PDB file of N, CA and C and ligand atoms in Angstrom:
ATOM      1  N   UNK B   1      42.170 -18.643 -45.304  1.00 51.00           N
ATOM      2  CA  UNK B   1      41.417 -19.664 -44.565  1.00 51.00           C
ATOM      3  C   UNK B   1      40.197 -19.023 -43.906  1.00 51.00           C
ATOM      4  N   UNK B   2      39.096 -19.687 -44.035  1.00 56.00           N
ATOM      5  CA  UNK B   2      37.859 -19.129 -43.519  1.00 56.00           C
ATOM      6  C   UNK B   2      37.382 -19.894 -42.287  1.00 56.00           C
ATOM      7  N   UNK B   3      37.058 -19.138 -41.260  1.00 56.00           N
ATOM      8  CA  UNK B   3      36.589 -19.760 -40.029  1.00 56.00           C
ATOM      9  C   UNK B   3      35.067 -19.851 -40.014  1.00 56.00           C
ATOM     10  N   UNK B   4      34.584 -20.999 -39.666  1.00 58.00           N
ATOM     11  CA  UNK B   4      33.142 -21.166 -39.488  1.00 58.00           C
ATOM     12  C   UNK B   4      32.869 -21.873 -38.157  1.00 58.00           C
ATOM     13  N   UNK B   5      31.679 -21.739 -37.715  1.00 58.00           N
ATOM     14  CA  UNK B   5      31.325 -22.424 -36.479  1.00 58.00           C
ATOM     15  C   UNK B   5      31.646 -21.584 -35.256  1.00 58.00           C
ATOM     16  N   UNK B   6      31.877 -22.247 -34.162  1.00 56.00           N
ATOM     17  CA  UNK B   6      32.031 -21.559 -32.892  1.00 56.00           C
ATOM     18  C   UNK B   6      33.354 -20.829 -32.786  1.00 56.00           C
ATOM     19  N   UNK B   7      33.303 -19.715 -32.119  1.00 53.00           N
ATOM     20  CA  UNK B   7      34.523 -18.990 -31.788  1.00 53.00           C
ATOM     21  C   UNK B   7      34.698 -19.098 -30.284  1.00 53.00           C
ATOM     22  N   UNK B   8      35.677 -19.831 -29.875  1.00 54.00           N
ATOM     23  CA  UNK B   8      35.791 -20.172 -28.465  1.00 54.00           C
ATOM     24  C   UNK B   8      36.581 -19.150 -27.641  1.00 54.00           C
ATOM     25  N   UNK B   9      37.197 -18.212 -28.326  1.00 66.00           N
ATOM     26  CA  UNK B   9      38.019 -17.282 -27.552  1.00 66.00           C
ATOM     27  C   UNK B   9      37.237 -16.060 -27.093  1.00 66.00           C
ATOM     28  N   UNK B  10      35.980 -15.973 -27.480  1.00 77.00           N
ATOM     29  CA  UNK B  10      35.129 -14.894 -26.980  1.00 77.00           C
ATOM     30  C   UNK B  10      34.040 -15.525 -26.131  1.00 77.00           C
ATOM     31  N   UNK B  11      34.211 -15.417 -24.822  1.00 83.00           N
ATOM     32  CA  UNK B  11      33.229 -16.022 -23.929  1.00 83.00           C
ATOM     33  C   UNK B  11      32.181 -14.999 -23.535  1.00 83.00           C
ATOM     34  N   UNK B  12      30.941 -15.374 -23.712  1.00 89.00           N
ATOM     35  CA  UNK B  12      29.834 -14.521 -23.304  1.00 89.00           C
ATOM     36  C   UNK B  12      29.361 -14.957 -21.932  1.00 89.00           C
ATOM     37  N   UNK B  13      29.217 -13.980 -21.041  1.00 94.00           N
ATOM     38  CA  UNK B  13      28.677 -14.302 -19.721  1.00 94.00           C
ATOM     39  C   UNK B  13      27.153 -14.290 -19.812  1.00 94.00           C
ATOM     40  N   UNK B  14      26.608 -15.447 -20.120  1.00 94.00           N
ATOM     41  CA  UNK B  14      25.148 -15.533 -20.294  1.00 94.00           C
ATOM     42  C   UNK B  14      24.400 -15.135 -19.024  1.00 94.00           C
ATOM     43  N   UNK B  15      25.024 -15.339 -17.905  1.00 96.00           N
ATOM     44  CA  UNK B  15      24.372 -15.029 -16.629  1.00 96.00           C
ATOM     45  C   UNK B  15      24.126 -13.524 -16.481  1.00 96.00           C
ATOM     46  N   UNK B  16      25.042 -12.717 -17.040  1.00 95.00           N
ATOM     47  CA  UNK B  16      24.894 -11.264 -16.964  1.00 95.00           C
ATOM     48  C   UNK B  16      23.997 -10.744 -18.072  1.00 95.00           C
ATOM     49  N   UNK B  17      24.106 -11.354 -19.244  1.00 94.00           N
ATOM     50  CA  UNK B  17      23.322 -10.915 -20.393  1.00 94.00           C
ATOM     51  C   UNK B  17      21.832 -11.146 -20.152  1.00 94.00           C
ATOM     52  N   UNK B  18      21.538 -12.306 -19.593  1.00 93.00           N
ATOM     53  CA  UNK B  18      20.143 -12.657 -19.345  1.00 93.00           C
ATOM     54  C   UNK B  18      20.026 -13.206 -17.925  1.00 93.00           C
ATOM     55  N   UNK B  19      19.673 -12.323 -17.003  1.00 93.00           N
ATOM     56  CA  UNK B  19      19.677 -12.713 -15.587  1.00 93.00           C
ATOM     57  C   UNK B  19      18.593 -13.728 -15.253  1.00 93.00           C
ATOM     58  N   UNK B  20      17.651 -13.905 -16.172  1.00 94.00           N
ATOM     59  CA  UNK B  20      16.606 -14.899 -15.907  1.00 94.00           C
ATOM     60  C   UNK B  20      16.817 -16.157 -16.741  1.00 94.00           C
ATOM     61  N   UNK B  21      18.046 -16.353 -17.211  1.00 95.00           N
ATOM     62  CA  UNK B  21      18.323 -17.514 -18.073  1.00 95.00           C
ATOM     63  C   UNK B  21      18.150 -18.812 -17.297  1.00 95.00           C
ATOM     64  N   UNK B  22      18.448 -18.772 -16.007  1.00 97.00           N
ATOM     65  CA  UNK B  22      18.187 -19.924 -15.143  1.00 97.00           C
ATOM     66  C   UNK B  22      16.866 -19.690 -14.421  1.00 97.00           C
ATOM     67  N   UNK B  23      15.961 -20.594 -14.604  1.00 96.00           N
ATOM     68  CA  UNK B  23      14.593 -20.372 -14.166  1.00 96.00           C
ATOM     69  C   UNK B  23      14.376 -20.786 -12.710  1.00 96.00           C
ATOM     70  N   UNK B  24      13.269 -20.306 -12.179  1.00 96.00           N
ATOM     71  CA  UNK B  24      12.767 -20.760 -10.884  1.00 96.00           C
ATOM     72  C   UNK B  24      13.775 -20.607  -9.745  1.00 96.00           C
ATOM     73  N   UNK B  25      14.484 -19.484  -9.740  1.00 94.00           N
ATOM     74  CA  UNK B  25      15.350 -19.199  -8.608  1.00 94.00           C
ATOM     75  C   UNK B  25      16.633 -19.992  -8.559  1.00 94.00           C
ATOM     76  N   UNK B  26      16.984 -20.641  -9.665  1.00 96.00           N
ATOM     77  CA  UNK B  26      18.219 -21.413  -9.688  1.00 96.00           C
ATOM     78  C   UNK B  26      19.419 -20.486  -9.878  1.00 96.00           C
ATOM     79  N   UNK B  27      20.585 -21.010  -9.611  1.00 97.00           N
ATOM     80  CA  UNK B  27      21.807 -20.218  -9.647  1.00 97.00           C
ATOM     81  C   UNK B  27      22.534 -20.421 -10.969  1.00 97.00           C
ATOM     82  N   UNK B  28      22.901 -19.293 -11.609  1.00 97.00           N
ATOM     83  CA  UNK B  28      23.584 -19.350 -12.898  1.00 97.00           C
ATOM     84  C   UNK B  28      25.095 -19.285 -12.687  1.00 97.00           C
ATOM     85  N   UNK B  29      25.810 -20.113 -13.422  1.00 96.00           N
ATOM     86  CA  UNK B  29      27.270 -20.089 -13.379  1.00 96.00           C
ATOM     87  C   UNK B  29      27.795 -19.997 -14.803  1.00 96.00           C
ATOM     88  N   UNK B  30      28.565 -18.949 -15.086  1.00 95.00           N
ATOM     89  CA  UNK B  30      29.158 -18.813 -16.408  1.00 95.00           C
ATOM     90  C   UNK B  30      30.350 -19.754 -16.538  1.00 95.00           C
ATOM     91  N   UNK B  31      30.387 -20.504 -17.623  1.00 93.00           N
ATOM     92  CA  UNK B  31      31.550 -21.350 -17.885  1.00 93.00           C
ATOM     93  C   UNK B  31      32.038 -21.052 -19.296  1.00 93.00           C
ATOM     94  N   UNK B  32      33.216 -21.487 -19.627  1.00 90.00           N
ATOM     95  CA  UNK B  32      33.826 -21.195 -20.911  1.00 90.00           C
ATOM     96  C   UNK B  32      32.916 -21.669 -22.052  1.00 90.00           C
ATOM     97  N   UNK B  33      32.424 -20.695 -22.825  1.00 89.00           N
ATOM     98  CA  UNK B  33      31.636 -21.021 -23.998  1.00 89.00           C
ATOM     99  C   UNK B  33      30.193 -21.381 -23.731  1.00 89.00           C
ATOM    100  N   UNK B  34      29.791 -21.381 -22.456  1.00 92.00           N
ATOM    101  CA  UNK B  34      28.422 -21.768 -22.153  1.00 92.00           C
ATOM    102  C   UNK B  34      28.044 -21.297 -20.758  1.00 92.00           C
ATOM    103  N   UNK B  35      27.055 -21.905 -20.200  1.00 94.00           N
ATOM    104  CA  UNK B  35      26.642 -21.575 -18.844  1.00 94.00           C
ATOM    105  C   UNK B  35      26.010 -22.819 -18.233  1.00 94.00           C
ATOM    106  N   UNK B  36      25.900 -22.813 -16.925  1.00 96.00           N
ATOM    107  CA  UNK B  36      25.244 -23.910 -16.232  1.00 96.00           C
ATOM    108  C   UNK B  36      24.287 -23.350 -15.194  1.00 96.00           C
ATOM    109  N   UNK B  37      23.196 -24.051 -14.986  1.00 97.00           N
ATOM    110  CA  UNK B  37      22.238 -23.652 -13.966  1.00 97.00           C
ATOM    111  C   UNK B  37      22.244 -24.696 -12.855  1.00 97.00           C
ATOM    112  N   UNK B  38      22.386 -24.203 -11.626  1.00 97.00           N
ATOM    113  CA  UNK B  38      22.294 -25.085 -10.467  1.00 97.00           C
ATOM    114  C   UNK B  38      20.853 -25.000  -9.978  1.00 97.00           C
ATOM    115  N   UNK B  39      20.073 -25.996 -10.309  1.00 97.00           N
ATOM    116  CA  UNK B  39      18.630 -25.915 -10.129  1.00 97.00           C
ATOM    117  C   UNK B  39      18.203 -25.950  -8.664  1.00 97.00           C
ATOM    118  N   UNK B  40      17.179 -25.165  -8.363  1.00 96.00           N
ATOM    119  CA  UNK B  40      16.520 -25.268  -7.074  1.00 96.00           C
ATOM    120  C   UNK B  40      15.853 -26.632  -6.983  1.00 96.00           C
ATOM    121  N   UNK B  41      15.611 -27.077  -5.777  1.00 95.00           N
ATOM    122  CA  UNK B  41      15.004 -28.391  -5.626  1.00 95.00           C
ATOM    123  C   UNK B  41      13.633 -28.421  -6.284  1.00 95.00           C
ATOM    124  N   UNK B  42      13.336 -29.482  -6.967  1.00 97.00           N
ATOM    125  CA  UNK B  42      12.048 -29.628  -7.627  1.00 97.00           C
ATOM    126  C   UNK B  42      12.069 -29.306  -9.106  1.00 97.00           C
ATOM    127  N   UNK B  43      13.240 -28.796  -9.606  1.00 98.00           N
ATOM    128  CA  UNK B  43      13.327 -28.444 -11.018  1.00 98.00           C
ATOM    129  C   UNK B  43      14.512 -29.122 -11.679  1.00 98.00           C
ATOM    130  N   UNK B  44      14.404 -29.298 -12.995  1.00 97.00           N
ATOM    131  CA  UNK B  44      15.465 -29.928 -13.760  1.00 97.00           C
ATOM    132  C   UNK B  44      15.520 -29.306 -15.148  1.00 97.00           C
ATOM    133  N   UNK B  45      16.517 -29.704 -15.932  1.00 96.00           N
ATOM    134  CA  UNK B  45      16.666 -29.184 -17.282  1.00 96.00           C
ATOM    135  C   UNK B  45      17.821 -28.200 -17.374  1.00 96.00           C
ATOM    136  N   UNK B  46      18.277 -27.918 -18.592  1.00 95.00           N
ATOM    137  CA  UNK B  46      19.432 -27.049 -18.795  1.00 95.00           C
ATOM    138  C   UNK B  46      19.229 -25.683 -18.174  1.00 95.00           C
ATOM    139  N   UNK B  47      17.996 -25.171 -18.245  1.00 96.00           N
ATOM    140  CA  UNK B  47      17.689 -23.868 -17.662  1.00 96.00           C
ATOM    141  C   UNK B  47      16.776 -24.011 -16.450  1.00 96.00           C
ATOM    142  N   UNK B  48      16.696 -25.212 -15.927  1.00 97.00           N
ATOM    143  CA  UNK B  48      15.820 -25.516 -14.783  1.00 97.00           C
ATOM    144  C   UNK B  48      14.371 -25.146 -15.094  1.00 97.00           C
ATOM    145  N   UNK B  49      14.007 -25.295 -16.373  1.00 97.00           N
ATOM    146  CA  UNK B  49      12.675 -24.905 -16.803  1.00 97.00           C
ATOM    147  C   UNK B  49      11.633 -25.981 -16.547  1.00 97.00           C
ATOM    148  N   UNK B  50      12.101 -27.192 -16.213  1.00 97.00           N
ATOM    149  CA  UNK B  50      11.195 -28.333 -16.119  1.00 97.00           C
ATOM    150  C   UNK B  50      10.894 -28.688 -14.674  1.00 97.00           C
ATOM    151  N   UNK B  51       9.620 -28.740 -14.359  1.00 98.00           N
ATOM    152  CA  UNK B  51       9.215 -29.207 -13.037  1.00 98.00           C
ATOM    153  C   UNK B  51       9.421 -30.714 -12.954  1.00 98.00           C
ATOM    154  N   UNK B  52      10.007 -31.159 -11.865  1.00 98.00           N
ATOM    155  CA  UNK B  52      10.147 -32.599 -11.645  1.00 98.00           C
ATOM    156  C   UNK B  52       8.819 -33.146 -11.130  1.00 98.00           C
ATOM    157  N   UNK B  53       8.334 -34.200 -11.766  1.00 98.00           N
ATOM    158  CA  UNK B  53       7.109 -34.837 -11.292  1.00 98.00           C
ATOM    159  C   UNK B  53       7.482 -35.868 -10.236  1.00 98.00           C
ATOM    160  N   UNK B  54       7.476 -35.412  -8.984  1.00 97.00           N
ATOM    161  CA  UNK B  54       7.893 -36.292  -7.901  1.00 97.00           C
ATOM    162  C   UNK B  54       6.962 -37.480  -7.743  1.00 97.00           C
ATOM    163  N   UNK B  55       5.743 -37.340  -8.237  1.00 98.00           N
ATOM    164  CA  UNK B  55       4.763 -38.417  -8.076  1.00 98.00           C
ATOM    165  C   UNK B  55       5.173 -39.686  -8.822  1.00 98.00           C
ATOM    166  N   UNK B  56       6.061 -39.536  -9.806  1.00 97.00           N
ATOM    167  CA  UNK B  56       6.505 -40.712 -10.546  1.00 97.00           C
ATOM    168  C   UNK B  56       7.263 -41.686  -9.654  1.00 97.00           C
ATOM    169  N   UNK B  57       7.824 -41.169  -8.561  1.00 97.00           N
ATOM    170  CA  UNK B  57       8.544 -42.040  -7.643  1.00 97.00           C
ATOM    171  C   UNK B  57       7.677 -42.472  -6.469  1.00 97.00           C
ATOM    172  N   UNK B  58       6.372 -42.196  -6.581  1.00 97.00           N
ATOM    173  CA  UNK B  58       5.408 -42.634  -5.569  1.00 97.00           C
ATOM    174  C   UNK B  58       5.850 -42.282  -4.156  1.00 97.00           C
ATOM    175  N   UNK B  59       5.970 -40.995  -3.835  1.00 97.00           N
ATOM    176  CA  UNK B  59       6.487 -40.587  -2.527  1.00 97.00           C
ATOM    177  C   UNK B  59       5.468 -40.667  -1.396  1.00 97.00           C
ATOM    178  N   UNK B  60       4.197 -40.809  -1.731  1.00 98.00           N
ATOM    179  CA  UNK B  60       3.167 -40.780  -0.688  1.00 98.00           C
ATOM    180  C   UNK B  60       2.936 -42.189  -0.136  1.00 98.00           C
ATOM    181  N   UNK B  61       3.125 -42.309   1.158  1.00 97.00           N
ATOM    182  CA  UNK B  61       3.024 -43.624   1.798  1.00 97.00           C
ATOM    183  C   UNK B  61       1.607 -43.884   2.294  1.00 97.00           C
ATOM    184  N   UNK B  62       1.368 -45.106   2.686  1.00 96.00           N
ATOM    185  CA  UNK B  62       0.100 -45.483   3.331  1.00 96.00           C
ATOM    186  C   UNK B  62      -1.128 -45.116   2.499  1.00 96.00           C
ATOM    187  N   UNK B  63      -1.030 -45.386   1.193  1.00 96.00           N
ATOM    188  CA  UNK B  63      -2.149 -45.165   0.273  1.00 96.00           C
ATOM    189  C   UNK B  63      -2.511 -43.693   0.092  1.00 96.00           C
ATOM    190  N   UNK B  64      -1.566 -42.799   0.380  1.00 97.00           N
ATOM    191  CA  UNK B  64      -1.807 -41.390   0.125  1.00 97.00           C
ATOM    192  C   UNK B  64      -1.830 -41.113  -1.375  1.00 97.00           C
ATOM    193  N   UNK B  65      -2.554 -40.048  -1.753  1.00 98.00           N
ATOM    194  CA  UNK B  65      -2.654 -39.669  -3.155  1.00 98.00           C
ATOM    195  C   UNK B  65      -1.698 -38.517  -3.440  1.00 98.00           C
ATOM    196  N   UNK B  66      -0.890 -38.662  -4.484  1.00 98.00           N
ATOM    197  CA  UNK B  66       0.119 -37.660  -4.802  1.00 98.00           C
ATOM    198  C   UNK B  66      -0.418 -36.644  -5.797  1.00 98.00           C
ATOM    199  N   UNK B  67      -0.165 -35.356  -5.523  1.00 98.00           N
ATOM    200  CA  UNK B  67      -0.469 -34.287  -6.470  1.00 98.00           C
ATOM    201  C   UNK B  67       0.834 -33.568  -6.815  1.00 98.00           C
ATOM    202  N   UNK B  68       1.214 -33.621  -8.079  1.00 98.00           N
ATOM    203  CA  UNK B  68       2.398 -32.889  -8.499  1.00 98.00           C
ATOM    204  C   UNK B  68       2.079 -31.401  -8.569  1.00 98.00           C
ATOM    205  N   UNK B  69       2.975 -30.565  -8.036  1.00 97.00           N
ATOM    206  CA  UNK B  69       2.819 -29.123  -8.142  1.00 97.00           C
ATOM    207  C   UNK B  69       4.099 -28.544  -8.742  1.00 97.00           C
ATOM    208  N   UNK B  70       4.053 -27.287  -9.151  1.00 96.00           N
ATOM    209  CA  UNK B  70       5.232 -26.657  -9.734  1.00 96.00           C
ATOM    210  C   UNK B  70       6.274 -26.434  -8.649  1.00 96.00           C
ATOM    211  N   UNK B  71       7.379 -27.145  -8.761  1.00 96.00           N
ATOM    212  CA  UNK B  71       8.474 -27.008  -7.803  1.00 96.00           C
ATOM    213  C   UNK B  71       8.380 -27.909  -6.598  1.00 96.00           C
ATOM    214  N   UNK B  72       7.290 -28.625  -6.493  1.00 97.00           N
ATOM    215  CA  UNK B  72       7.141 -29.496  -5.335  1.00 97.00           C
ATOM    216  C   UNK B  72       6.075 -30.546  -5.614  1.00 97.00           C
ATOM    217  N   UNK B  73       5.486 -31.053  -4.562  1.00 97.00           N
ATOM    218  CA  UNK B  73       4.372 -31.989  -4.664  1.00 97.00           C
ATOM    219  C   UNK B  73       3.703 -32.012  -3.303  1.00 97.00           C
ATOM    220  N   UNK B  74       2.506 -32.526  -3.251  1.00 97.00           N
ATOM    221  CA  UNK B  74       1.912 -32.742  -1.948  1.00 97.00           C
ATOM    222  C   UNK B  74       1.139 -34.042  -1.940  1.00 97.00           C
ATOM    223  N   UNK B  75       0.949 -34.545  -0.739  1.00 98.00           N
ATOM    224  CA  UNK B  75       0.263 -35.813  -0.560  1.00 98.00           C
ATOM    225  C   UNK B  75      -1.063 -35.569   0.141  1.00 98.00           C
ATOM    226  N   UNK B  76      -2.102 -36.178  -0.381  1.00 97.00           N
ATOM    227  CA  UNK B  76      -3.377 -36.199   0.315  1.00 97.00           C
ATOM    228  C   UNK B  76      -3.448 -37.552   0.999  1.00 97.00           C
ATOM    229  N   UNK B  77      -3.346 -37.508   2.327  1.00 97.00           N
ATOM    230  CA  UNK B  77      -3.178 -38.746   3.069  1.00 97.00           C
ATOM    231  C   UNK B  77      -4.499 -39.485   3.252  1.00 97.00           C
ATOM    232  N   UNK B  78      -4.390 -40.789   3.213  1.00 95.00           N
ATOM    233  CA  UNK B  78      -5.546 -41.626   3.478  1.00 95.00           C
ATOM    234  C   UNK B  78      -5.773 -41.710   4.985  1.00 95.00           C
ATOM    235  N   UNK B  79      -7.027 -41.862   5.350  1.00 90.00           N
ATOM    236  CA  UNK B  79      -7.394 -41.997   6.757  1.00 90.00           C
ATOM    237  C   UNK B  79      -6.792 -40.853   7.579  1.00 90.00           C
ATOM    238  N   UNK B  80      -6.124 -41.152   8.660  1.00 92.00           N
ATOM    239  CA  UNK B  80      -5.615 -40.087   9.519  1.00 92.00           C
ATOM    240  C   UNK B  80      -4.097 -40.038   9.535  1.00 92.00           C
ATOM    241  N   UNK B  81      -3.475 -40.563   8.492  1.00 95.00           N
ATOM    242  CA  UNK B  81      -2.024 -40.428   8.395  1.00 95.00           C
ATOM    243  C   UNK B  81      -1.659 -38.963   8.145  1.00 95.00           C
ATOM    244  N   UNK B  82      -0.515 -38.568   8.636  1.00 96.00           N
ATOM    245  CA  UNK B  82      -0.067 -37.192   8.472  1.00 96.00           C
ATOM    246  C   UNK B  82       1.396 -37.178   8.019  1.00 96.00           C
ATOM    247  N   UNK B  83       1.902 -35.966   7.848  1.00 96.00           N
ATOM    248  CA  UNK B  83       3.285 -35.805   7.427  1.00 96.00           C
ATOM    249  C   UNK B  83       3.363 -35.500   5.940  1.00 96.00           C
ATOM    250  N   UNK B  84       4.477 -34.923   5.530  1.00 96.00           N
ATOM    251  CA  UNK B  84       4.701 -34.569   4.132  1.00 96.00           C
ATOM    252  C   UNK B  84       4.460 -35.743   3.204  1.00 96.00           C
ATOM    253  N   UNK B  85       4.875 -36.918   3.628  1.00 97.00           N
ATOM    254  CA  UNK B  85       4.723 -38.109   2.807  1.00 97.00           C
ATOM    255  C   UNK B  85       3.736 -39.102   3.409  1.00 97.00           C
ATOM    256  N   UNK B  86       2.862 -38.605   4.293  1.00 97.00           N
ATOM    257  CA  UNK B  86       1.894 -39.477   4.973  1.00 97.00           C
ATOM    258  C   UNK B  86       2.614 -40.598   5.715  1.00 97.00           C
ATOM    259  N   UNK B  87       3.808 -40.287   6.206  1.00 97.00           N
ATOM    260  CA  UNK B  87       4.612 -41.309   6.840  1.00 97.00           C
ATOM    261  C   UNK B  87       4.292 -41.473   8.328  1.00 97.00           C
ATOM    262  N   UNK B  88       3.518 -40.505   8.888  1.00 95.00           N
ATOM    263  CA  UNK B  88       3.255 -40.550  10.322  1.00 95.00           C
ATOM    264  C   UNK B  88       1.912 -41.211  10.599  1.00 95.00           C
ATOM    265  N   UNK B  89       1.978 -42.206  11.417  1.00 91.00           N
ATOM    266  CA  UNK B  89       0.747 -42.881  11.796  1.00 91.00           C
ATOM    267  C   UNK B  89       0.043 -42.065  12.895  1.00 91.00           C
ATOM    268  N   UNK B  90      -1.276 -42.102  12.873  1.00 82.00           N
ATOM    269  CA  UNK B  90      -1.996 -41.386  13.921  1.00 82.00           C
ATOM    270  C   UNK B  90      -1.707 -41.987  15.278  1.00 82.00           C
ATOM    271  N   UNK B  91      -1.589 -41.125  16.263  1.00 71.00           N
ATOM    272  CA  UNK B  91      -1.415 -41.622  17.618  1.00 71.00           C
ATOM    273  C   UNK B  91      -2.284 -40.801  18.545  1.00 71.00           C
ATOM    274  N   UNK B  92      -2.596 -41.352  19.681  1.00 57.00           N
ATOM    275  CA  UNK B  92      -3.537 -40.714  20.599  1.00 57.00           C
ATOM    276  C   UNK B  92      -2.993 -39.386  21.118  1.00 57.00           C
ATOM    277  N   UNK B  93      -1.672 -39.255  21.207  1.00 57.00           N
ATOM    278  CA  UNK B  93      -1.092 -38.061  21.816  1.00 57.00           C
ATOM    279  C   UNK B  93      -0.988 -36.894  20.843  1.00 57.00           C
ATOM    280  N   UNK B  94      -0.955 -37.142  19.555  1.00 55.00           N
ATOM    281  CA  UNK B  94      -0.730 -36.054  18.599  1.00 55.00           C
ATOM    282  C   UNK B  94      -1.841 -35.895  17.591  1.00 55.00           C
ATOM    283  N   UNK B  95      -2.824 -36.787  17.587  1.00 52.00           N
ATOM    284  CA  UNK B  95      -3.809 -36.676  16.526  1.00 52.00           C
ATOM    285  C   UNK B  95      -5.189 -37.005  17.004  1.00 52.00           C
ATOM    286  N   UNK B  96      -6.128 -37.138  16.090  1.00 55.00           N
ATOM    287  CA  UNK B  96      -5.905 -36.967  14.644  1.00 55.00           C
ATOM    288  C   UNK B  96      -5.919 -35.511  14.223  1.00 55.00           C
ATOM    289  N   UNK B  97      -5.228 -35.213  13.141  1.00 55.00           N
ATOM    290  CA  UNK B  97      -5.224 -33.856  12.597  1.00 55.00           C
ATOM    291  C   UNK B  97      -6.344 -33.727  11.591  1.00 55.00           C
ATOM    292  N   UNK B  98      -6.863 -32.536  11.472  1.00 56.00           N
ATOM    293  CA  UNK B  98      -7.930 -32.289  10.509  1.00 56.00           C
ATOM    294  C   UNK B  98      -7.378 -31.414   9.392  1.00 56.00           C
TER     295      UNK B  98
HETATM  296 CA1  LIG R 101       6.821 -31.112  -9.012  1.00 70.18          CA
END
């Protein structure tokens, strides 16, 4: 009888063989016959190789303009709104920020 295909009784620790198999600082976990990457925030994919385009979910409020970046995103706020998502309205005590 001839065996073809996968041999499941020999598990390779991909995490040790290739320490950069999980990209962008994600955590590698060896599992039986394969591996898994626990992606850092902002990344997706089997090896966390894909940047998530957060702008697709329109995270910038108050007419802010979204710029997707590798691993994150930033908002260019309209008028004098501030905050990561332009969620903060200008107020006399804290603004305006330049
Ligand atoms: Ca991104």
